Short mmCIF file of C-alpha atoms and ligand atoms in Angstrom, two decimals:
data_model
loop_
_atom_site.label_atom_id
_atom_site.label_comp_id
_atom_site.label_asym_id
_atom_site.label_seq_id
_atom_site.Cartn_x
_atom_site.Cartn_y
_atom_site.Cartn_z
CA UNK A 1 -54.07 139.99 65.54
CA UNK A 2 -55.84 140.92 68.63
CA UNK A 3 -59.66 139.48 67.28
CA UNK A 4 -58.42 136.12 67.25
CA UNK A 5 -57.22 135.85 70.72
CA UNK A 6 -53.61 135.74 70.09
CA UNK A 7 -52.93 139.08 71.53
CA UNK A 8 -52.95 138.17 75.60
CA UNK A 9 -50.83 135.23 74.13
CA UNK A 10 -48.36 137.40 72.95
CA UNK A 11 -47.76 139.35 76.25
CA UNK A 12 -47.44 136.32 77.77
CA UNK A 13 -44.97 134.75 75.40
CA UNK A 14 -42.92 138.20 75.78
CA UNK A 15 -42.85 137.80 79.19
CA UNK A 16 -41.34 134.40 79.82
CA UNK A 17 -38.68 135.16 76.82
CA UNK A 18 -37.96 137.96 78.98
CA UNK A 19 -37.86 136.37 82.17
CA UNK A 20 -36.19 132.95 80.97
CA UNK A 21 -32.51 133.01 80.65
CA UNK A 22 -32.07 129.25 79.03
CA UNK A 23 -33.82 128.11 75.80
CA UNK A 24 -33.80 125.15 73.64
CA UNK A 25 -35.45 125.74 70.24
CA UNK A 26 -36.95 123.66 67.60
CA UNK A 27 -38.84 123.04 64.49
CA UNK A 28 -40.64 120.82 63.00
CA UNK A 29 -38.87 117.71 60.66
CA UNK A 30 -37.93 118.36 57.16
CA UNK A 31 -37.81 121.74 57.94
CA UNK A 32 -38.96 124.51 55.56
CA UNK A 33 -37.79 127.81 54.94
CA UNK A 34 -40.24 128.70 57.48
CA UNK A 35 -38.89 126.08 60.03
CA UNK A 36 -35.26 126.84 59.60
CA UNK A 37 -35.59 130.88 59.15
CA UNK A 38 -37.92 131.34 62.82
CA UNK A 39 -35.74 128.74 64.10
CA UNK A 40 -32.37 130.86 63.38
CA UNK A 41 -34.03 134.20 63.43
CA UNK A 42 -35.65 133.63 67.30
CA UNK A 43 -32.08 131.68 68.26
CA UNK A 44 -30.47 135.42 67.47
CA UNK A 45 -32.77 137.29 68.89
CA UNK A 46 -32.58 136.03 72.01
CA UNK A 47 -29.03 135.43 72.31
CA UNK A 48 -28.71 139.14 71.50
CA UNK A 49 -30.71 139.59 74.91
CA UNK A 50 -27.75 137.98 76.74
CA UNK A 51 -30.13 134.10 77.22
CA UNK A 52 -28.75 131.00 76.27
CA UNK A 53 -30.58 129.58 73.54
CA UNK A 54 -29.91 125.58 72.00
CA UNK A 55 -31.11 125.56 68.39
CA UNK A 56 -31.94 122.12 67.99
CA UNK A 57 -32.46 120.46 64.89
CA UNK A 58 -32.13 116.57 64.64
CA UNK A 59 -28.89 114.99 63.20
CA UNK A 60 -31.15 113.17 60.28
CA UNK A 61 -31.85 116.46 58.57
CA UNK A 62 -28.67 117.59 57.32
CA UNK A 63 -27.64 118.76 54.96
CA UNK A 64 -30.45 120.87 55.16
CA UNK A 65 -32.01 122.09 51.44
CA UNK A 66 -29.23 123.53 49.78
CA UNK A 67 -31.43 126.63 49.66
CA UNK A 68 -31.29 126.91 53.44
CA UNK A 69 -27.84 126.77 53.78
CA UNK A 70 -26.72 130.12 53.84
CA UNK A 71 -29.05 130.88 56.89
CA UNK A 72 -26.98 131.42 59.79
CA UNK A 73 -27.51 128.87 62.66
CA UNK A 74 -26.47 129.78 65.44
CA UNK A 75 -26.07 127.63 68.99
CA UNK A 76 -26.93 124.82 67.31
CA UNK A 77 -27.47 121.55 68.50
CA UNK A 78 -27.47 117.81 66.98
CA UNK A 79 -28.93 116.35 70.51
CA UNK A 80 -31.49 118.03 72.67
CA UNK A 81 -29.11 119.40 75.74
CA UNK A 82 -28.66 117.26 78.68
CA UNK A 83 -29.99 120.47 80.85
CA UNK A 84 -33.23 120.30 79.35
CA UNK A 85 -34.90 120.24 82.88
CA UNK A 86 -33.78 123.79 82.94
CA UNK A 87 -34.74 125.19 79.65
CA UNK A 88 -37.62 126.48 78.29
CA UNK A 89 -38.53 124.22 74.62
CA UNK A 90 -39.92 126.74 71.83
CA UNK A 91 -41.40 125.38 69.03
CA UNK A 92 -41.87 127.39 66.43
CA UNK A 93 -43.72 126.23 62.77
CA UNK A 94 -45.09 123.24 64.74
CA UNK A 95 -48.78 122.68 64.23
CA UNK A 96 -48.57 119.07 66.17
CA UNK A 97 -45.78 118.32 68.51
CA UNK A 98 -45.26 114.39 67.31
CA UNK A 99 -43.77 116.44 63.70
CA UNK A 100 -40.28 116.50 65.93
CA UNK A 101 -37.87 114.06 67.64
CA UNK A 102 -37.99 116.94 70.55
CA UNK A 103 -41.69 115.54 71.71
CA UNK A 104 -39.64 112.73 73.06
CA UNK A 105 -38.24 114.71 76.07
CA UNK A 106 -40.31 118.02 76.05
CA UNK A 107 -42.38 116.53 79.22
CA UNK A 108 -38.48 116.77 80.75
CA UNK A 109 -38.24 120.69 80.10
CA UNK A 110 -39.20 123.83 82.35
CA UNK A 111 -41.83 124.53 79.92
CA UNK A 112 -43.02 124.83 76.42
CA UNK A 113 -43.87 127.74 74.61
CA UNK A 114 -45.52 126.59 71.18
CA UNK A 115 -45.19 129.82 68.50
CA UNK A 116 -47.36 129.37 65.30
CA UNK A 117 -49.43 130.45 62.75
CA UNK A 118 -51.47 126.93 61.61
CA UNK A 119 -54.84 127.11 62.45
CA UNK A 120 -55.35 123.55 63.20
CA UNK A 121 -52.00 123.93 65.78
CA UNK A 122 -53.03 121.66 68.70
CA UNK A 123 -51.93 123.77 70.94
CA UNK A 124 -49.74 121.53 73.10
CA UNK A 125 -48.12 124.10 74.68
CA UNK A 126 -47.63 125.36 78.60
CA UNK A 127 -48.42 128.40 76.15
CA UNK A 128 -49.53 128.83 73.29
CA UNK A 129 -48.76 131.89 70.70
CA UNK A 130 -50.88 130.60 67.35
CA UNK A 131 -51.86 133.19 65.12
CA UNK A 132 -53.27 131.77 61.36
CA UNK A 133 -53.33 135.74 60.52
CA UNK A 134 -50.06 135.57 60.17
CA UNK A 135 -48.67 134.54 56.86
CA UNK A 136 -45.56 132.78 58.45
CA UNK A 137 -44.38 132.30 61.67
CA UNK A 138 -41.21 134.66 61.24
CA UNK A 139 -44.06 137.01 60.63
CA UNK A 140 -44.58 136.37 64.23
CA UNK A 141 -41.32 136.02 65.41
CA UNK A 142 -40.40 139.20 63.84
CA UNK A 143 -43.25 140.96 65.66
CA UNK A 144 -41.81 138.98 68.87
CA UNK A 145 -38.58 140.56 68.12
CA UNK A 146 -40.04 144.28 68.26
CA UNK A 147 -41.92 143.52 71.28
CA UNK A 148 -38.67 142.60 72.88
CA UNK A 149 -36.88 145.82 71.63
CA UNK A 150 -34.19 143.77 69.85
CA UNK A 151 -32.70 145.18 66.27
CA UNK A 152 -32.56 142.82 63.33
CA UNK A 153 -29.35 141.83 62.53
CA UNK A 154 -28.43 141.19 58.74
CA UNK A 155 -28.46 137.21 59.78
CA UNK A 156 -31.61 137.78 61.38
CA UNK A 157 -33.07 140.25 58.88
CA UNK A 158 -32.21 137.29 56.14
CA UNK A 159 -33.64 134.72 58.13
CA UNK A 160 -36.92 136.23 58.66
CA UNK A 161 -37.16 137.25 55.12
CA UNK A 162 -36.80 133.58 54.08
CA UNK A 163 -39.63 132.26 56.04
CA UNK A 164 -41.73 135.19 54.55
CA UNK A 165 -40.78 134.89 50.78
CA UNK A 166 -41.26 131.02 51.19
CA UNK A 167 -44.38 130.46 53.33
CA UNK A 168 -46.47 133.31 50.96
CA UNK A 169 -44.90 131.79 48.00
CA UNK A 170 -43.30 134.94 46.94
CA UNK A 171 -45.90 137.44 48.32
CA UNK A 172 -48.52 135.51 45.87
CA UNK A 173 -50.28 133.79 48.19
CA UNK A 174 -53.70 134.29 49.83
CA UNK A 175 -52.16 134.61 53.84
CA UNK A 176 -50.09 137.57 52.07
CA UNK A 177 -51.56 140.74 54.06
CA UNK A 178 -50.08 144.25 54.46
CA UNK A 179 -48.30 143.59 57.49
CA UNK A 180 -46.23 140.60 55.19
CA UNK A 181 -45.44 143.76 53.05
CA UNK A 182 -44.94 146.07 55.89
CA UNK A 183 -42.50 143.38 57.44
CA UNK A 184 -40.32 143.13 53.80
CA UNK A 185 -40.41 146.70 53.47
CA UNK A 186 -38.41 147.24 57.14
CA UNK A 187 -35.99 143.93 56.38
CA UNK A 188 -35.14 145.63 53.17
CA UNK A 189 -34.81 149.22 54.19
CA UNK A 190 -32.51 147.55 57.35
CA UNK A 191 -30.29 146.68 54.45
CA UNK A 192 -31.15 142.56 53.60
CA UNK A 193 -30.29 142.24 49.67
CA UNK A 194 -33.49 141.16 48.54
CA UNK A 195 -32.64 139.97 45.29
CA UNK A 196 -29.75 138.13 46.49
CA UNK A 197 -32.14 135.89 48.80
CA UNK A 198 -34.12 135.32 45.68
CA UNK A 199 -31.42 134.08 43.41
CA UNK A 200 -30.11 131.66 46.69
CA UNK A 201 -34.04 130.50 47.21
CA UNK A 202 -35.29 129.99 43.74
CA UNK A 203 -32.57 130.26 41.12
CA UNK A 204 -29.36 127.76 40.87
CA UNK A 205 -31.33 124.79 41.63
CA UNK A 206 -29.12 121.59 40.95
CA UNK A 207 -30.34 119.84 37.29
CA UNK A 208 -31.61 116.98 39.18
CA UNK A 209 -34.11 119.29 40.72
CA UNK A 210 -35.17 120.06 37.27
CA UNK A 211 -35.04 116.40 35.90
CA UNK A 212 -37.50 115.58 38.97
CA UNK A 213 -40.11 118.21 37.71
CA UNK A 214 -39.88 117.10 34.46
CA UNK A 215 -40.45 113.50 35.64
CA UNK A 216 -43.53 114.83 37.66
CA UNK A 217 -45.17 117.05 35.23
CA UNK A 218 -44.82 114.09 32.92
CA UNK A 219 -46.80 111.77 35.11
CA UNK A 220 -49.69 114.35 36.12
CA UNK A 221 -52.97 112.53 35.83
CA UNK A 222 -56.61 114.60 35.92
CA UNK A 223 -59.90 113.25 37.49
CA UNK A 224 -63.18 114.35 38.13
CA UNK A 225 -63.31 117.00 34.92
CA UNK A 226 -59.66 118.05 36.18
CA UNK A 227 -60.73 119.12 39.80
CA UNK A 228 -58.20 116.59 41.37
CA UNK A 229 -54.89 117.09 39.40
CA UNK A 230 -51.97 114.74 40.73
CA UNK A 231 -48.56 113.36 40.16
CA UNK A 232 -46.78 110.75 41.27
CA UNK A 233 -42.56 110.22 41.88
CA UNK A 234 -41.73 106.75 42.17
CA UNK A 235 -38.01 105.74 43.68
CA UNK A 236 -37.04 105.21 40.28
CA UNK A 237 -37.80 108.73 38.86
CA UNK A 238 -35.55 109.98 41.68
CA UNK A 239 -32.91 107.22 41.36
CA UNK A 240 -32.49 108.12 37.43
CA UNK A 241 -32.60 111.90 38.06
CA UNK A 242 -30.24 111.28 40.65
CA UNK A 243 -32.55 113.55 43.04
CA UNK A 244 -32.85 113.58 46.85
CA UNK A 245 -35.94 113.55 48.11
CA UNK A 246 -35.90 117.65 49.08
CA UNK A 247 -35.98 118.39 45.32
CA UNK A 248 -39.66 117.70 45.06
CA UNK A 249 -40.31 120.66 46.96
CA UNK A 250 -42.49 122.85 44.27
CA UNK A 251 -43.63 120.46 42.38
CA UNK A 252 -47.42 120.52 43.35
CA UNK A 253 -47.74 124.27 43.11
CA UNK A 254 -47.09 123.81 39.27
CA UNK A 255 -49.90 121.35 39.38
CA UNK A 256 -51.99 124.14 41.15
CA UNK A 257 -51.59 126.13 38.75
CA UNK A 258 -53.38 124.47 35.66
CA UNK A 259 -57.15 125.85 34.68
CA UNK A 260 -60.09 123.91 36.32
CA UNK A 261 -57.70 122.24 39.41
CA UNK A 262 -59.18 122.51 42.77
CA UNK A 263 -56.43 120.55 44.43
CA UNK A 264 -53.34 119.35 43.46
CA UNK A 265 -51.73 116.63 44.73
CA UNK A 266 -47.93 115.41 45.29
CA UNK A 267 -47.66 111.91 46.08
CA UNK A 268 -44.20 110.85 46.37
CA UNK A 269 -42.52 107.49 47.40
CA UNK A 270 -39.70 107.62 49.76
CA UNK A 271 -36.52 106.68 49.22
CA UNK A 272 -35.59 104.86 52.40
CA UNK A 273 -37.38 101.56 53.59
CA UNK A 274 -39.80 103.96 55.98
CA UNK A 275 -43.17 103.33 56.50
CA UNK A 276 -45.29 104.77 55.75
CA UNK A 277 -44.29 104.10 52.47
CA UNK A 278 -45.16 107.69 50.30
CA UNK A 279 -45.83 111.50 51.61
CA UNK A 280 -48.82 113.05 49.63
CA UNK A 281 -48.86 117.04 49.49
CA UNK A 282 -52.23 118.49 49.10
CA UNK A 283 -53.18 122.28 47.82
CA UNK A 284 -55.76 124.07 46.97
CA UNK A 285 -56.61 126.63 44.53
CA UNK A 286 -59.69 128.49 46.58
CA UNK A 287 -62.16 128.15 49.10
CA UNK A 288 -64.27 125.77 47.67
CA UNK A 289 -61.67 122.74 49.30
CA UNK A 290 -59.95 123.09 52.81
CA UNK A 291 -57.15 120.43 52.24
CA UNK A 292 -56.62 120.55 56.28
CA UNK A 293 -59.35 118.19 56.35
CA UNK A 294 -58.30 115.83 53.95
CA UNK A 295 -54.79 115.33 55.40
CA UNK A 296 -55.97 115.62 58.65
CA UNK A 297 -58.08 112.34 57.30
CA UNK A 298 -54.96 110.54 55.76
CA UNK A 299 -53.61 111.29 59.81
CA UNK A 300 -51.42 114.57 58.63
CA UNK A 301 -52.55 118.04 58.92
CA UNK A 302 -51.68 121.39 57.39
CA UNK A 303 -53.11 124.65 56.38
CA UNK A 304 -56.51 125.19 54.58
CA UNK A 305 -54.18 125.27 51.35
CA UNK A 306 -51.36 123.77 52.12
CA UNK A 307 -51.48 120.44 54.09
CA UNK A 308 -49.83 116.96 54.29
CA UNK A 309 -50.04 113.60 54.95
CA UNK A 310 -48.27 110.18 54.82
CA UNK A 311 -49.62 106.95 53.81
CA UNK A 312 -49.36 103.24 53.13
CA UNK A 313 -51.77 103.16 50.83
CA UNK A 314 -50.53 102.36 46.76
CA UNK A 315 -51.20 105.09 44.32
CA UNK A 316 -54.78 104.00 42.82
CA UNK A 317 -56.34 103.33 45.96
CA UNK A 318 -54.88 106.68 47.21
CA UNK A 319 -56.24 108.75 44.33
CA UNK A 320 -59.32 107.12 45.14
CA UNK A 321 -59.33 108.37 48.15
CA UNK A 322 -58.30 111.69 47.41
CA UNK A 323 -61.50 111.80 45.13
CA UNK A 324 -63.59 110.78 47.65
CA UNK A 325 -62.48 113.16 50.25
CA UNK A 326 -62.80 115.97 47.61
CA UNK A 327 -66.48 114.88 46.25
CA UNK A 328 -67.39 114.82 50.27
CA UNK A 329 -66.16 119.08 50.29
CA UNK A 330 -68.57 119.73 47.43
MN1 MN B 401 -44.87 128.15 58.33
#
């Protein structure tokens, strides 16, 4: 931090957590590990500092991922609070604020502190804490945490950790920096079980998960000599796997993973009548593609890696544009 600007930021964030006494927090929808570990892990922290802090998370998005449900939530909240004039709104993971249901009323709060580490974060904010140094934002919620002088609970310690496993992809990938270590290092030596949070995150997944990715490594088409390398779920592969639709989550980074990809693509229809009709989730392998700008095309947005976007468009015309909006990068 501190070259990128994010440092006066910082102090300023630190202040008005310190001077506020009501919050309401929030992520953004269908949250991540990310989403739902900052969310619980800042909740904690600052109720441990005597505020009162909402965590509010939308009704539609339970269950969460079974693999989030062992995070403590604390405070939380199915509505925004009726208060909300006199509360602070953090939003934390957020790169845009029309990704939550909270954008709806956060003209109606005291003021909005926006806490993120996208670098295309629109910074929407009364202020704005974006740092894309940091691999995660309970990276940044953890260094939020020090600067407040608060100890890490085990909740909170096992919070954090799950935004940090999840959002480097298990330390492998490229936003993984020493302090990512430094920060697992101190959450393990405070006594989190590691392991444990492994087997929960990535181990006991439900056989439908595992009928989906067969269904979309079956379907993975190649283009371009193999640069663009996508799949597709249709309704029907999730209807016959008996899947819901958070069990696609992983899918793309096998796709990443084959020889000669420079993005991989996850197109997936959705399962209610919602338009638009399919999500498409973009990565990419190196610097050669920033997939930021392709979702940001297809109206989403993202990371330069890791990005998103939903569309109307059917699956050939959509691959079409896909290798259009690649060709343009090279
Ligand atoms: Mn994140």
């Amino acid at each position: 931090m501190g070259e990128n600007g994010a440092q006066p930021a910082r102090e300023e964030v630190l202040r008005a957590l310190r001077e506020g006494d009501r919050f309401c927090l929030t992520t953004h929808e269908r949250p991540d590990g990310d989403a739902v570990g900052s969310l619980a892990a800042m909740q904690q922290v600052l109720s441990a500092l005597g505020k009162d802090a909402v965590a509010f998370l939308a009704a539609e998005e339970f269950p969460l991922p079974y693999e989030y449900r062992f995070i403590k939530l604390e405070g939380l909240a199915t509505e925004l609070p009726t208060d909300l004039a006199e509360r602070t709104l953090i939003f934390l993971d957020c790169g845009n604020i029309d990704r939550t249901p909270a954008e709806l009323r956060a003209g109606d709060a005291r003021g909005l502190i926006n806490i993120d580490h996208h670098h295309d974060n629109t910074r929407f904010g009364t202020l704005n804490f974006v740092d894309p140094r940091s691999s995660c934002t309970a990276e940044m919620v953890w260094d939020l945490m020090h600067g407040l002088g608060v100890d890490a609970t085990n909740a909170i310690g096992e919070a954090l950790y799950v935004g940090l496993v999840t959002d480097t992809g298990r330390f492998m990938y490229e936003n993984t920096g020493p302090r990512a270590h430094m920060m697992a290092a101190e959450l393990i030596a405070d006594g989190i079980d590691a392991h444990a949070i492994y087997r929960r995150l990535y181990e006991g997944i439900p056989q439908g998960k595992l009928e989906l990715l067969a269904r979309g490594l079956t379907n993975v088409e190649r283009f371009d000599g193999g640069l663009l390398t996508v799949t597709h779920l249709t309704r029907d592969d999730y209807r016959s796997t008996g899947a819901d639709e958070s069990y696609s989550e992983g899918v793309v980074d096998h796709l990443r993973s084959v020889e000669g990809t420079a993005v991989a693509g996850l197109v997936r229809d959705q399962l209610s009548d919602a338009t638009p009709k399919r999500k498409v989730s973009l990565r990419a392998t190196d610097d050669r593609i920033d997939v930021s700008r392709i979702a940001r095309a297809g109206g989403g947005g993202g990371h330069r890696r890791a990005a998103g976007f939903s569309t109307d468009l059917e699956f050939p015309a959509l691959v079409e544009f896909l290798r259009a909006q690649v060709a343009q990068q090279l």
